[in-house]
XYZ file of C-alpha atoms in Angstrom:
530
model
C 143.446 -117.263 1.019
C 141.418 -117.752 -2.176
C 137.872 -116.512 -1.769
C 134.844 -116.207 -3.962
C 132.614 -113.219 -3.183
C 128.955 -112.931 -4.028
C 126.338 -110.272 -3.258
C 123.359 -111.516 -1.284
C 119.875 -110.163 -2.096
C 118.302 -108.045 0.621
C 115.606 -110.688 1.100
C 118.090 -112.804 3.068
C 117.609 -112.782 6.821
C 121.214 -111.914 7.556
C 121.113 -112.255 11.319
C 119.518 -115.688 11.192
C 121.989 -116.887 8.599
C 124.994 -115.488 10.397
C 123.848 -117.483 13.396
C 123.825 -120.709 11.377
C 127.203 -120.052 9.849
C 128.821 -118.968 13.134
C 127.644 -122.120 14.871
C 128.659 -124.532 12.104
C 131.018 -127.413 13.008
C 134.102 -127.249 10.834
C 136.707 -129.747 9.719
C 140.120 -129.030 8.173
C 140.340 -129.524 4.447
C 136.671 -130.276 3.915
C 136.431 -127.737 1.132
C 133.934 -124.937 0.674
C 132.974 -122.910 3.719
C 130.925 -119.736 3.712
C 130.583 -116.658 5.873
C 128.647 -113.397 5.702
C 130.253 -110.006 6.128
C 128.617 -106.596 6.158
C 130.421 -104.293 3.719
C 128.606 -101.028 4.234
C 125.375 -99.590 5.639
C 123.515 -96.553 4.389
C 119.911 -95.316 4.679
C 117.709 -98.439 4.670
C 120.126 -100.553 2.672
C 122.874 -102.863 3.813
C 125.144 -104.792 1.449
C 126.162 -108.277 2.552
C 128.993 -110.315 1.061
C 128.716 -114.074 0.781
C 132.313 -115.369 0.953
C 133.198 -118.947 0.011
C 136.718 -120.273 0.649
C 138.658 -123.400 1.633
C 139.904 -124.247 5.131
C 143.654 -125.064 5.306
C 144.201 -128.815 5.613
C 146.079 -130.035 8.683
C 148.239 -133.085 9.245
C 146.360 -134.045 12.459
C 142.904 -133.421 13.865
C 143.104 -133.146 17.675
C 139.328 -133.524 18.092
C 139.035 -136.726 16.088
C 139.382 -139.835 18.357
C 140.775 -141.807 15.389
C 143.469 -139.208 14.677
C 144.560 -138.377 18.207
C 147.677 -136.276 18.774
C 150.759 -138.334 19.673
C 154.068 -137.268 21.203
C 155.567 -137.844 17.760
C 153.661 -134.758 16.544
C 155.424 -132.489 19.031
C 157.534 -129.928 17.220
C 155.487 -130.197 14.032
C 153.338 -127.490 12.453
C 149.638 -128.365 12.697
C 146.425 -126.578 11.844
C 143.471 -126.727 14.190
C 139.971 -125.628 13.185
C 137.407 -125.053 15.913
C 135.657 -122.483 18.097
C 137.529 -119.827 20.071
C 136.897 -120.001 23.838
C 138.339 -118.593 27.084
C 140.503 -115.929 25.504
C 142.736 -114.257 28.160
C 145.541 -111.699 27.902
C 147.933 -112.357 30.787
C 150.355 -109.583 29.774
C 150.970 -107.147 26.954
C 152.768 -109.783 24.928
C 151.092 -113.024 26.066
C 147.614 -114.256 25.110
C 146.066 -117.626 26.014
C 142.975 -119.147 24.440
C 141.306 -122.496 23.888
C 140.138 -124.020 20.609
C 137.195 -126.401 21.060
C 135.354 -128.761 18.773
C 132.000 -127.045 19.455
C 130.746 -123.755 20.873
C 129.659 -125.452 24.114
C 132.397 -128.091 24.353
C 134.612 -128.013 27.441
C 137.512 -130.064 26.078
C 139.914 -128.269 23.790
C 143.514 -127.524 22.967
C 145.304 -124.490 24.369
C 146.686 -121.795 22.043
C 149.458 -119.349 23.015
C 150.437 -116.180 21.204
C 153.671 -114.505 22.304
C 154.425 -110.950 21.182
C 157.441 -110.643 18.928
C 158.472 -108.785 15.810
C 156.888 -111.512 13.692
C 153.861 -112.258 15.842
C 152.964 -108.697 16.831
C 150.424 -108.195 14.052
C 148.943 -111.633 14.673
C 148.522 -110.763 18.367
C 146.646 -107.547 17.578
C 144.398 -109.396 15.169
C 143.835 -112.230 17.608
C 142.689 -109.790 20.308
C 139.987 -108.450 17.986
C 138.401 -111.861 17.334
C 135.141 -112.410 19.223
C 134.839 -115.466 21.407
C 132.787 -118.362 20.021
C 133.984 -117.500 16.490
C 135.090 -120.335 14.207
C 138.827 -119.954 13.584
C 141.759 -121.738 11.960
C 145.007 -121.687 13.966
C 148.362 -122.854 12.599
C 151.406 -123.263 14.814
C 153.967 -125.512 16.449
C 152.648 -128.250 18.738
C 154.295 -128.406 22.178
C 153.721 -130.179 25.474
C 151.440 -128.170 27.748
C 153.725 -128.885 30.717
C 157.443 -129.569 30.827
C 158.272 -132.850 29.122
C 159.224 -135.493 31.710
C 162.845 -136.593 31.768
C 163.581 -139.770 29.843
C 165.474 -142.477 31.726
C 167.198 -145.441 30.041
C 164.507 -147.705 31.464
C 161.695 -145.699 29.858
C 163.480 -145.046 26.548
C 162.368 -148.399 25.098
C 158.683 -147.939 26.010
C 158.659 -144.362 24.633
C 160.217 -145.518 21.374
C 157.601 -148.248 21.116
C 154.864 -145.704 21.735
C 156.197 -143.335 19.080
C 156.363 -146.074 16.470
C 153.121 -147.825 17.494
C 149.938 -147.270 15.500
C 147.837 -148.006 18.579
C 145.926 -144.957 19.894
C 147.743 -143.357 22.842
C 146.246 -142.094 26.071
C 147.117 -138.474 25.291
C 144.306 -135.926 24.843
C 144.311 -132.411 23.285
C 144.460 -130.891 26.791
C 147.973 -132.362 27.233
C 149.362 -130.156 24.445
C 149.402 -126.531 23.346
C 149.924 -124.725 20.056
C 152.356 -121.799 19.756
C 150.400 -119.934 17.103
C 152.035 -118.576 13.974
C 148.928 -117.882 11.878
C 145.285 -117.208 12.829
C 142.363 -116.918 10.424
C 138.715 -116.192 11.170
C 136.341 -118.503 9.343
C 133.022 -117.340 10.812
C 133.071 -114.355 13.136
C 130.518 -114.764 15.897
C 127.852 -112.029 15.495
C 127.407 -109.570 18.362
C 123.636 -109.709 17.807
C 123.490 -113.113 19.503
C 123.412 -113.080 23.298
C 126.083 -115.215 24.966
C 126.902 -115.163 28.651
C 125.275 -113.502 31.681
C 127.480 -110.385 31.498
C 125.906 -109.084 28.282
C 124.176 -105.711 28.705
C 121.697 -104.156 26.271
C 120.209 -100.692 26.239
C 116.521 -99.866 25.686
C 117.014 -99.456 21.949
C 118.237 -103.041 21.656
C 115.431 -104.690 23.642
C 112.517 -106.475 22.084
C 109.119 -107.670 23.257
C 109.735 -111.231 22.156
C 111.989 -113.848 23.717
C 113.617 -115.630 20.776
C 115.803 -118.724 21.256
C 117.820 -120.427 18.519
C 119.776 -123.560 19.457
C 122.329 -125.362 17.255
C 122.741 -129.137 17.434
C 119.257 -129.409 18.964
C 115.936 -130.985 18.180
C 112.454 -130.153 19.379
C 112.748 -132.177 22.583
C 115.804 -130.245 23.747
C 114.172 -126.900 22.936
C 111.043 -127.887 24.867
C 113.172 -128.806 27.887
C 114.840 -125.404 27.808
C 111.549 -123.537 27.390
C 109.987 -125.547 30.221
C 112.885 -124.658 32.535
C 112.616 -120.980 31.600
C 108.871 -120.804 32.171
C 108.984 -122.692 35.433
C 111.763 -120.486 36.792
C 110.043 -117.211 35.801
C 106.726 -118.299 37.328
C 108.485 -119.418 40.500
C 110.254 -116.071 40.891
C 107.080 -114.102 40.243
C 105.092 -116.109 42.767
C 107.845 -115.519 45.312
C 107.703 -111.777 44.663
C 103.888 -111.764 44.932
C 103.382 -109.063 42.299
C 99.863 -107.746 42.576
C 96.961 -109.046 44.593
C 95.395 -110.772 41.576
C 98.461 -112.660 40.331
C 97.870 -116.233 39.146
C 99.183 -119.230 41.076
C 100.836 -121.949 39.004
C 101.863 -125.370 40.219
C 104.988 -126.634 38.447
C 105.774 -129.547 40.709
C 105.598 -131.890 37.716
C 106.570 -131.839 34.061
C 104.533 -129.748 31.648
C 102.371 -132.266 29.756
C 102.995 -132.723 26.051
C 100.090 -133.299 23.705
C 100.379 -134.217 20.042
C 98.521 -132.167 17.441
C 96.309 -135.147 16.609
C 95.398 -135.611 20.282
C 94.688 -131.914 20.810
C 92.398 -131.671 17.773
C 90.660 -134.999 18.399
C 89.959 -134.437 22.127
C 89.670 -130.635 22.309
C 88.932 -129.452 18.776
C 91.705 -126.872 18.991
C 95.482 -126.676 18.658
C 95.416 -124.415 21.736
C 93.586 -126.690 24.198
C 92.609 -125.702 27.727
C 93.454 -128.853 29.659
C 91.332 -127.725 32.593
C 88.367 -128.868 30.487
C 88.798 -132.617 30.132
C 87.012 -135.290 28.098
C 85.471 -132.716 25.753
C 85.271 -134.572 22.404
C 84.730 -138.296 21.814
C 84.239 -140.495 18.770
C 80.752 -142.051 18.816
C 80.260 -143.504 15.317
C 80.369 -147.003 16.839
C 77.313 -146.408 19.107
C 74.922 -144.527 16.855
C 72.562 -146.133 14.307
C 73.269 -146.036 10.558
C 70.158 -144.007 9.757
C 71.391 -141.212 12.079
C 74.797 -141.249 10.328
C 72.984 -140.754 6.998
C 71.107 -137.780 8.429
C 74.332 -136.138 9.632
C 76.544 -136.527 6.546
C 76.925 -137.978 3.085
C 80.576 -138.926 3.736
C 81.271 -142.636 3.351
C 82.684 -144.254 6.512
C 82.879 -140.943 8.450
C 84.279 -140.093 11.879
C 81.495 -138.733 14.077
C 82.521 -136.817 17.176
C 80.381 -135.800 20.122
C 80.835 -132.792 22.373
C 78.709 -132.347 25.511
C 78.140 -129.094 27.411
C 76.560 -128.654 30.798
C 74.305 -125.595 30.602
C 72.339 -126.252 33.825
C 69.250 -124.596 32.339
C 65.668 -125.300 31.390
C 65.624 -127.703 28.421
C 62.941 -125.712 26.598
C 64.901 -122.453 26.922
C 68.042 -124.206 25.690
C 66.168 -125.599 22.674
C 64.732 -122.176 21.843
C 68.203 -120.598 22.084
C 69.624 -123.244 19.713
C 66.805 -122.726 17.161
C 67.283 -118.960 17.167
C 71.021 -119.298 16.699
C 70.831 -121.874 13.865
C 68.343 -119.626 12.029
C 70.617 -116.582 12.356
C 73.330 -115.456 9.870
C 75.958 -116.382 12.465
C 75.221 -120.073 11.863
C 75.719 -119.909 8.100
C 79.174 -121.525 8.250
C 77.750 -124.427 10.271
C 74.815 -124.972 7.908
C 77.059 -124.912 4.816
C 79.717 -127.234 6.220
C 80.606 -129.585 3.306
C 80.951 -132.478 5.775
C 77.369 -131.900 6.959
C 75.665 -129.633 9.513
C 75.934 -130.457 13.233
C 73.406 -132.666 14.964
C 72.156 -130.929 18.124
C 70.347 -132.620 21.010
C 69.148 -131.318 24.384
C 68.892 -133.797 27.248
C 65.352 -133.623 28.689
C 64.118 -136.326 31.103
C 60.483 -135.347 30.332
C 60.753 -136.283 26.652
C 60.870 -139.722 24.981
C 64.262 -141.365 25.481
C 65.203 -138.196 27.372
C 65.545 -136.158 24.164
C 67.817 -138.736 22.494
C 65.082 -140.444 20.444
C 67.085 -140.063 17.212
C 69.642 -142.506 18.658
C 67.042 -145.186 19.248
C 66.717 -147.191 22.464
C 69.984 -149.131 22.088
C 71.904 -146.126 20.766
C 70.894 -143.813 23.643
C 71.800 -146.428 26.228
C 75.171 -147.082 24.535
C 75.869 -143.329 24.443
C 75.159 -142.888 28.154
C 77.260 -145.945 28.974
C 80.153 -144.550 26.920
C 80.168 -141.305 28.927
C 79.715 -143.004 32.296
C 82.760 -145.195 31.640
C 85.103 -142.200 31.075
C 87.948 -141.614 33.521
C 87.418 -137.892 33.931
C 89.632 -137.715 37.019
C 92.671 -139.113 35.196
C 94.054 -135.604 34.586
C 93.830 -134.717 38.299
C 92.441 -131.299 37.348
C 89.320 -129.704 38.826
C 86.832 -129.395 35.961
C 85.315 -125.869 35.968
C 82.066 -127.352 34.652
C 81.541 -129.075 37.963
C 82.005 -132.627 39.328
C 80.961 -135.465 36.985
C 80.073 -132.973 34.251
C 81.977 -135.052 31.716
C 80.589 -138.486 32.710
C 76.870 -137.955 33.385
C 73.832 -136.482 31.598
C 71.771 -133.867 33.415
C 68.696 -131.825 32.533
C 69.536 -129.163 29.937
C 72.817 -130.739 28.807
C 73.672 -129.914 25.200
C 75.041 -132.687 22.952
C 76.490 -131.801 19.537
C 77.474 -134.329 16.858
C 79.716 -133.447 13.933
C 80.899 -135.665 11.063
C 84.268 -135.387 9.299
C 86.320 -137.499 6.853
C 88.178 -140.468 8.295
C 91.654 -138.883 8.014
C 94.189 -137.572 10.515
C 94.369 -133.889 11.355
C 97.170 -132.357 9.312
C 98.365 -129.354 11.304
C 100.502 -128.085 8.436
C 101.704 -131.587 7.461
C 100.960 -133.139 4.089
C 101.164 -136.609 2.611
C 104.654 -135.641 1.396
C 106.106 -133.803 4.407
C 105.472 -133.976 8.167
C 105.835 -130.653 9.970
C 108.034 -130.661 13.072
C 106.788 -127.754 15.164
C 105.544 -127.146 18.687
C 103.673 -124.526 20.756
C 103.551 -123.591 24.447
C 99.903 -123.296 25.535
C 98.716 -122.292 29.022
C 94.974 -122.429 29.829
C 94.069 -122.158 26.153
C 96.463 -119.260 25.449
C 99.346 -119.796 23.045
C 102.399 -118.155 24.654
C 104.835 -119.010 21.885
C 105.905 -121.498 19.302
C 108.870 -122.873 17.409
C 110.064 -125.639 15.146
C 112.993 -127.711 14.082
C 114.562 -125.737 11.237
C 115.373 -127.067 7.797
C 119.129 -127.535 7.556
C 119.298 -129.602 4.341
C 119.409 -127.917 0.934
C 117.677 -130.893 -0.704
C 114.812 -130.898 1.830
C 114.344 -127.135 1.379
C 114.232 -127.496 -2.395
C 111.796 -130.409 -2.123
C 109.361 -128.424 0.004
C 109.499 -125.361 -2.209
C 109.001 -127.364 -5.395
C 106.602 -130.165 -4.366
C 104.694 -128.713 -1.400
C 104.639 -124.964 -2.040
C 104.525 -125.519 -5.825
C 107.018 -122.767 -6.549
C 108.195 -122.280 -10.131
C 111.820 -122.784 -11.167
C 112.119 -119.034 -11.768
C 110.919 -118.264 -8.236
C 113.216 -120.901 -6.742
C 116.206 -119.352 -8.440
C 115.733 -116.326 -6.145
C 116.745 -118.608 -3.270
C 119.882 -119.969 -4.901
C 122.046 -118.261 -2.255
C 120.090 -120.070 0.460
C 120.599 -123.483 -1.151
C 124.330 -122.809 -1.566
C 124.734 -121.802 2.072
C 122.790 -124.839 3.349
C 124.789 -127.110 1.093
C 128.064 -125.644 2.444
C 127.148 -126.896 5.903
C 124.546 -126.198 8.552
C 123.970 -127.959 11.898
C 120.668 -129.419 12.973
C 119.037 -126.583 14.848
C 115.731 -125.574 16.372
C 114.191 -122.483 17.882
C 111.377 -121.042 19.919
C 109.859 -117.581 20.447
C 107.643 -116.450 23.314
C 105.291 -113.492 23.001
C 106.136 -111.491 26.115
C 102.845 -109.567 26.240
C 100.790 -112.777 26.126
C 102.960 -114.244 28.870
C 102.431 -111.216 31.081
C 98.667 -111.425 30.490
C 98.620 -115.031 31.701
C 100.874 -114.229 34.687
C 98.613 -111.387 35.828
C 95.324 -113.194 35.083
C 94.193 -110.745 32.373
C 91.757 -111.823 29.677
C 93.342 -109.769 26.912
C 96.806 -108.561 25.965
C 95.334 -105.078 25.601
C 95.499 -104.827 29.392
C 99.257 -105.379 29.477
C 100.496 -104.371 26.029
C 103.530 -102.082 26.137
C 102.390 -99.687 23.415
C 98.548 -99.629 23.580
C 96.667 -98.027 20.721
C 93.183 -96.604 20.558
C 90.478 -97.530 18.081
C 91.955 -95.010 15.623
C 95.384 -96.646 15.726
C 96.980 -93.832 17.725
C 99.561 -94.390 20.450
C 98.917 -91.723 23.066
C 102.081 -92.572 25.014
C 104.501 -91.552 22.259
C 102.198 -89.437 20.113
C 102.276 -91.578 17.024
C 101.537 -91.408 14.209
C 102.848 -87.888 13.779
C 104.598 -85.552 11.381
C 108.252 -86.326 10.623
C 110.964 -83.704 10.796
C 113.150 -82.435 7.945
C 116.125 -84.316 9.395
C 114.140 -87.543 9.268
C 113.150 -86.858 5.688
C 116.780 -86.383 4.699
C 117.804 -89.615 6.470
C 115.341 -91.704 4.486
C 115.534 -89.762 1.237
C 111.955 -88.457 1.465
C 110.328 -85.175 0.550
C 106.978 -83.830 1.768
C 104.537 -82.283 -0.679
């Protein structure tokens, strides 16, 4: 098989790329296909080979509905390209397997290898192939079961079927291939977990749950993550671990909030949905002279945020003055969009402390808040009942102006980011995104968004070539396990649950690190102490 071999720079994330290549859908005769192979490993260096070759072209494609296998193909040599599944060795000289169109597809065509003087080496090689690997199998097509006897009455109809161009009712499962040649296109990496029977020792475990899914978009990944989180929380609540464990109610779907909605209503991309109706746009109800006092921006968005402090209005005002005069408030005072406007609701003052709004403006503001549907989220507000819809003595109202543009969240006018996070009570447990699988999109982002030079982009030539060779739409998600445990146990900080806690000097008392290395360790990494 002709192959072109290239060395890959060490900057390539080999595991991630092997995953993409191993899960790639393949078609016979489509040309260049790539795979990664590890040649050798020594010290801290591993050499990877980037192999590009051509898949053998077949006369029929059993997985293509427009090129379905017909009885006329029986007895012919065909080549099938797909994913190896359900490999079973029934005896020393008999191996069965299934070749499927995708790694998770159920339908497929059966492959049989019988031990003989010619097929012995093929059988040994076939046994070494990992399941879920992309393979090319060439062999003779046969009926899966004994061919029915042909009677004179049925001879005419069979002849018509063999000569007809109309698609038959046969499927790949009705046939089998007696293999004569097997080639591995992309060997499935052992680093990727497949199946419930996989076992990993302590040295192979990590403190992050990482999921990569081929042929998936963000919605499918979010469904999988939601199912995982709901199941784990349900099991933990059944086990009742600890007296202070947190109760979670997952009787309904986890709500999804867009980045624009989170920033506009909560001012954070990690919102705590227990606090509802936090931020509201009020530029339509405040007078123009107040807008001019808040900002010099033309046609600004002005947002209001109200806090219930339940304190003496004079003490609240004094606290605000002291804070705004302190160095901690420097970033607020120097905000290029304008400093915040701060008001304390006081029934004993003119217009109840809202005199800057004017009579009509203060009434419109109170009417805006009273008309809010605070109970729409069906969540008990920790600020107390009606805290979001009414003004009370000592309430703090903050106004802030900003330009009349959407929140970006990593997006630009050229590219929209497609990413997502899992947030529980204001804590980000994990995040993920839909990955770039197009070479042209990747080049566009590097050149036009990241403003990388042509010389710098040439360092990623291997990445562009691999993406151009073929890559499925794919997405992923990673959950920080320590953050998740902190939320499950009701802890305020991950320091209370972290697996390898360190002191203020950066020392890990559990394992005694950092410490002196031994001579053997120096030799392993090519180091020498002085």
